[in-house]
Amino acid sequence: MKKLHVFLLVFFTATVLPVTAQDTVYFKNGLMANGLHHYGREALYTDLLAHQLYNNTLQQPRENGVAGINNEQQEVKWVAVRADSLNSFRMPREAGMRRRGFFNSGYLYLTYTANKEKTALLNTRGGSSVFVNGVPHTGDPYGSGWLYIPIKLKKGLNEFYIRSGFRTVTSLIFPEKPVGLNTEDPTLPVVVLQNDNAVLQGAVVVINSSSKPVGSLKIKSSIAGNEMITALPVVPAMGTRKVAFSFNAAGITQKGKQEITLVLTSGNKTLDEKNVFIEAVERGEPYSNTFISAIDGSLQYYAVTPQSGSVTANAALFLSVHGAGVEAIGQARAYKPKDWGTLVAATNRRPRGFNWEDWGRLDAIEVLNIAKKKFNPDPLRIYLTGHSMGGHGTWFLGATYPELWAAIAPCAGYPTLKEYSSHDGKIPDSTSSLTEKILLQAGNQSDVIKLAENYRPLGVYIFHGDSDRVVSVNYARQMKKVLAGFHPDFAYKEYPGGSHWFSNESVDWPPLFNFFKSHTILPDSAVNTIDFKTSSPGISFSYRWATIQQQVLPLQFSRIQLNRNLAGKTITGSTENVHTLKLAVGQFGKGASITITLDSLTALQYTVGNTTDSIWLQKQSGQWQIAAAPGAEQKGPQRYGTFKEAFNHNMIFVYGTKGNKSENEWAFDKARYDAETWYYRGNGAVDIIADKEYNTNDYAGRNVIIYGNASTNSAWSLLLSDSPVQVSRNHVSAGANAWSGDDLAVYFTRPIKNSPVNAVGVVAGTGLKGMNAANANQYFAGGSGFPDYMIFRLDMLRDGSRAIELAGFFDNNWQMDTNNQAGGN
């Protein structure tokens, strides 16, 4: 659990080559320039270097040459840098090029001269992303070391622009084999002796450095005398993919490390062979399980600290969410077993992942549901806790899903990402720009302080060391003050002299679990008062017997304060920003005649029927009315937007092939770049296919991400023919608005017809300039807010929000809504 030093230590470890290599070249000399870009947890980003690159005005860097003009209207110059003995480039101290924190706003420029066209694997530790001869690839900002990107080197000069971190190590590896295994980043379970271990699953990476996609691959696993063969999905050309394989561990009889041999084959040909090690433990020790995630079909894992002693039915369940840089299995091992419950640790998809928001949130809920099914806990004794980033996750998940927990306990946590990482945002909360307000609105659900009323029904235990220099104890004191204004049941403890991590008691604090033990979730029949708030029914929509189905103003805060009188057969209360409300009325009894009065408006009479125990209410012309249930084709909790929501439900990336050569190359390169980033950020895997391979029958039930426009991607006509946003070569229309030019970029999402949940996400441009402007994938940053649609010019990379033509949210029928959009200011 000594996790805070991982970033620095990784640069002092030797590189373990993922494939058999002919040679490895470390870059030793380069140029750096700072103050060129700003990427944060927002849809808005600026990048002066990328702006020049996409406009074909970027000059080859030279020492003391001008790289750009920064926000202070000062010249930014290239400074010569040389790698140290560990092959690490550091930001120079001169010229103000270092700043506090791991990341900065600079680029590292490197070159490599090849004597012929050849293939290499790029390993760059410390950079967020890299342009290789103008083509974007993902980076390794946390210095993990296991990311190898296949690239094609041209004969002559090859240029690398690395969006660099505090320290950057970059190398080229020249593989002997075009297709091979990388076992440095495995996803593996822990074998529990005496369990049924005949069919377990792990995952490793296949690297394809050939110019064509590779199919018909298989992995043969061998361990303890047992073999299994697994067919693998297609690996894209010049790409990588993490693939799941099965293995039979029934022959393992002793605890400790066990070796699995993996043989990668194509037909009768062996392509590569590698070994991975798996751990075996006795029953009662912490272990991990793997599972197939519904988010993208990839293999993920969770860890377990089993209940001690004799396992009892209806025991408690504790969900623990880890801090940045911590593996879930390490989190689980920090806790001693409890005789009254089982602890489960989710992964957030990676040790840093998504900060327990977005897909980290989905992972936590996915694991919670698996744990409920597997361990069958008492449904009234479910608890949530976490440390550091996981402390934030506890605040966030507690406010987002208050009905799931009896009590929560954030340890050494901060409430909001924006406050803790103030440099992550480019848009101030005080902005007067209507366009920027729309972008901020898209991220409202991250602001748990504004959702604090949702903690009211939960027990809350706040735990923090008073000498914490990583996450200040002031965050705990801030939340103590917030809760003190209304909360009847919270406890607060500052550990004297406690640092960020002072021992396992930083999370496994006995008074915290004693607090949990005294709290249970009340049954619905006992909860007659509701005070619930959300900014998005697509994320958080219900508490007990009330559901916010639709909003008046999308992604602004909605609130319901309701009182139910079962004896008097009434529901009364107030609502804010609620268009459609669903109430479960079964507790009144079938045939009961009830009166509903909301917002002091006309009372509604309703008789509880024999076939349904729910009623839907809609606010029309200032009055509440009894209404039919909204159709699945409308916005609702099942599918509400925003753009980021499309990256779910086993999504598939579809790149266009109907454009010109440059447009088609962009579409594939961008789809591959997003797949690389998804793998790095979310331990994920995704199918990448050409538009001509896509049809609605074969890929039914899956979300779709389209790369291209109506002129360049044939899947557009299948999925987006009736969309109010249309993008074609040199033209965009959105409702009554239209724009022309080759420099327009567009992100948007739409429902897929005849599906109650599936959506299509679109990454489009009107020409190569606009397409390149859409390259940045900040939508994979945890907590970043994106609206339903966003149309912007390439000049946004230089001018910021002034170059956003239109951004906003569709109405509840997925049509343009002029009241919820802004642009050009």
Short mmCIF file of N, CA and C in Angstrom, two decimals, residues 230-288:
data_model
loop_
_atom_site.label_atom_id
_atom_site.label_comp_id
_atom_site.label_asym_id
_atom_site.label_seq_id
_atom_site.Cartn_x
_atom_site.Cartn_y
_atom_site.Cartn_z
N THR A 230 -8.50 -21.11 -26.46
CA THR A 230 -9.47 -20.03 -26.55
C THR A 230 -9.32 -19.33 -27.89
N ALA A 231 -10.41 -19.20 -28.62
CA ALA A 231 -10.41 -18.41 -29.86
C ALA A 231 -10.45 -16.93 -29.50
N LEU A 232 -9.69 -16.13 -30.25
CA LEU A 232 -9.55 -14.71 -29.93
C LEU A 232 -10.25 -13.83 -30.96
N PRO A 233 -10.63 -12.62 -30.57
CA PRO A 233 -11.22 -11.67 -31.52
C PRO A 233 -10.14 -11.09 -32.43
N VAL A 234 -10.58 -10.36 -33.44
CA VAL A 234 -9.66 -9.75 -34.39
C VAL A 234 -8.85 -8.65 -33.71
N VAL A 235 -7.57 -8.60 -34.04
CA VAL A 235 -6.68 -7.54 -33.56
C VAL A 235 -6.41 -6.60 -34.73
N PRO A 236 -6.66 -5.30 -34.59
CA PRO A 236 -6.56 -4.40 -35.74
C PRO A 236 -5.14 -4.26 -36.26
N ALA A 237 -5.04 -3.84 -37.51
CA ALA A 237 -3.74 -3.60 -38.12
C ALA A 237 -2.98 -2.54 -37.35
N MET A 238 -1.70 -2.75 -37.16
CA MET A 238 -0.84 -1.81 -36.44
C MET A 238 -1.51 -1.40 -35.12
N GLY A 239 -1.98 -2.41 -34.40
CA GLY A 239 -2.71 -2.13 -33.17
C GLY A 239 -2.49 -3.21 -32.13
N THR A 240 -3.10 -3.00 -30.99
CA THR A 240 -3.04 -3.96 -29.90
C THR A 240 -4.44 -4.22 -29.39
N ARG A 241 -4.59 -5.32 -28.70
CA ARG A 241 -5.88 -5.61 -28.07
C ARG A 241 -5.66 -6.53 -26.88
N LYS A 242 -6.29 -6.19 -25.78
CA LYS A 242 -6.26 -7.09 -24.63
C LYS A 242 -7.34 -8.14 -24.83
N VAL A 243 -6.93 -9.41 -24.73
CA VAL A 243 -7.83 -10.52 -25.06
C VAL A 243 -7.96 -11.45 -23.86
N ALA A 244 -9.14 -11.99 -23.68
CA ALA A 244 -9.39 -12.95 -22.60
C ALA A 244 -9.06 -14.36 -23.05
N PHE A 245 -8.53 -15.16 -22.14
CA PHE A 245 -8.27 -16.57 -22.40
C PHE A 245 -8.74 -17.37 -21.20
N SER A 246 -9.05 -18.62 -21.44
CA SER A 246 -9.50 -19.52 -20.37
C SER A 246 -8.36 -20.44 -19.96
N PHE A 247 -8.38 -20.86 -18.71
CA PHE A 247 -7.40 -21.84 -18.25
C PHE A 247 -8.01 -22.71 -17.15
N ASN A 248 -7.47 -23.90 -17.04
CA ASN A 248 -7.95 -24.90 -16.07
C ASN A 248 -6.92 -25.02 -14.96
N ALA A 249 -7.28 -24.50 -13.79
CA ALA A 249 -6.37 -24.51 -12.65
C ALA A 249 -6.73 -25.60 -11.64
N ALA A 250 -7.52 -26.58 -12.07
CA ALA A 250 -7.95 -27.62 -11.13
C ALA A 250 -6.78 -28.44 -10.60
N GLY A 251 -5.67 -28.45 -11.33
CA GLY A 251 -4.53 -29.25 -10.89
C GLY A 251 -3.65 -28.57 -9.86
N ILE A 252 -3.94 -27.33 -9.52
CA ILE A 252 -3.13 -26.63 -8.52
C ILE A 252 -3.53 -27.09 -7.13
N THR A 253 -2.57 -27.54 -6.36
CA THR A 253 -2.86 -28.06 -5.02
C THR A 253 -2.08 -27.35 -3.92
N GLN A 254 -1.16 -26.48 -4.30
CA GLN A 254 -0.35 -25.79 -3.30
C GLN A 254 -0.46 -24.28 -3.50
N LYS A 255 -0.43 -23.55 -2.38
CA LYS A 255 -0.49 -22.10 -2.48
C LYS A 255 0.86 -21.55 -2.96
N GLY A 256 0.81 -20.32 -3.44
CA GLY A 256 2.01 -19.68 -3.96
C GLY A 256 1.87 -19.39 -5.44
N LYS A 257 2.95 -18.95 -6.05
CA LYS A 257 2.92 -18.60 -7.47
C LYS A 257 2.93 -19.85 -8.34
N GLN A 258 2.11 -19.82 -9.38
CA GLN A 258 2.02 -20.91 -10.33
C GLN A 258 2.19 -20.34 -11.74
N GLU A 259 2.85 -21.10 -12.59
CA GLU A 259 3.16 -20.62 -13.94
C GLU A 259 2.15 -21.12 -14.95
N ILE A 260 1.67 -20.19 -15.79
CA ILE A 260 0.81 -20.55 -16.92
C ILE A 260 1.61 -20.29 -18.20
N THR A 261 1.66 -21.27 -19.07
CA THR A 261 2.28 -21.09 -20.37
C THR A 261 1.20 -20.75 -21.39
N LEU A 262 1.42 -19.67 -22.12
CA LEU A 262 0.47 -19.23 -23.14
C LEU A 262 1.13 -19.34 -24.50
N VAL A 263 0.47 -20.02 -25.41
CA VAL A 263 0.98 -20.18 -26.78
C VAL A 263 -0.02 -19.53 -27.72
N LEU A 264 0.44 -18.54 -28.48
CA LEU A 264 -0.40 -17.84 -29.45
C LEU A 264 -0.22 -18.52 -30.81
N THR A 265 -1.34 -18.91 -31.41
CA THR A 265 -1.27 -19.64 -32.68
C THR A 265 -2.21 -19.03 -33.71
N SER A 266 -1.87 -19.30 -34.96
CA SER A 266 -2.75 -18.99 -36.09
C SER A 266 -2.74 -20.23 -36.98
N GLY A 267 -3.84 -20.95 -37.03
CA GLY A 267 -3.84 -22.24 -37.71
C GLY A 267 -2.92 -23.19 -37.00
N ASN A 268 -2.02 -23.78 -37.74
CA ASN A 268 -1.05 -24.70 -37.15
C ASN A 268 0.28 -24.03 -36.81
N LYS A 269 0.32 -22.70 -36.97
CA LYS A 269 1.57 -21.97 -36.78
C LYS A 269 1.62 -21.33 -35.41
N THR A 270 2.72 -21.54 -34.70
CA THR A 270 2.95 -20.88 -33.41
C THR A 270 3.55 -19.50 -33.66
N LEU A 271 2.87 -18.46 -33.17
CA LEU A 271 3.34 -17.09 -33.37
C LEU A 271 4.18 -16.59 -32.21
N ASP A 272 3.85 -17.02 -30.99
CA ASP A 272 4.59 -16.54 -29.83
C ASP A 272 4.26 -17.44 -28.64
N GLU A 273 5.13 -17.41 -27.66
CA GLU A 273 4.92 -18.17 -26.43
C GLU A 273 5.44 -17.35 -25.25
N LYS A 274 4.62 -17.22 -24.21
CA LYS A 274 5.00 -16.45 -23.03
C LYS A 274 4.47 -17.16 -21.78
N ASN A 275 5.07 -16.82 -20.64
CA ASN A 275 4.61 -17.34 -19.36
C ASN A 275 4.07 -16.19 -18.51
N VAL A 276 3.03 -16.47 -17.77
CA VAL A 276 2.53 -15.54 -16.75
C VAL A 276 2.41 -16.32 -15.45
N PHE A 277 2.44 -15.60 -14.36
CA PHE A 277 2.37 -16.27 -13.05
C PHE A 277 1.07 -15.89 -12.36
N ILE A 278 0.45 -16.88 -11.79
CA ILE A 278 -0.80 -16.69 -11.08
C ILE A 278 -0.61 -17.12 -9.64
N GLU A 279 -1.32 -16.52 -8.74
CA GLU A 279 -1.17 -16.81 -7.32
C GLU A 279 -2.28 -17.73 -6.84
N ALA A 280 -1.94 -18.64 -5.98
CA ALA A 280 -2.92 -19.53 -5.35
C ALA A 280 -2.89 -19.29 -3.84
N VAL A 281 -4.08 -19.23 -3.24
CA VAL A 281 -4.19 -18.97 -1.80
C VAL A 281 -5.16 -19.97 -1.17
N GLU A 282 -5.06 -20.06 0.14
CA GLU A 282 -6.00 -20.90 0.88
C GLU A 282 -7.34 -20.18 1.02
N ARG A 283 -8.36 -20.96 1.26
CA ARG A 283 -9.66 -20.37 1.57
C ARG A 283 -9.55 -19.47 2.80
N GLY A 284 -10.23 -18.35 2.75
CA GLY A 284 -10.20 -17.40 3.86
C GLY A 284 -9.25 -16.24 3.63
N GLU A 285 -8.31 -16.42 2.67
CA GLU A 285 -7.39 -15.33 2.35
C GLU A 285 -8.00 -14.44 1.26
N PRO A 286 -7.57 -13.18 1.19
CA PRO A 286 -8.05 -12.32 0.10
C PRO A 286 -7.72 -12.91 -1.26
N TYR A 287 -8.61 -12.72 -2.20
CA TYR A 287 -8.41 -13.25 -3.54
C TYR A 287 -9.11 -12.33 -4.54
N SER A 288 -8.95 -12.62 -5.83
CA SER A 288 -9.62 -11.84 -6.86
C SER A 288 -10.32 -12.78 -7.83
#
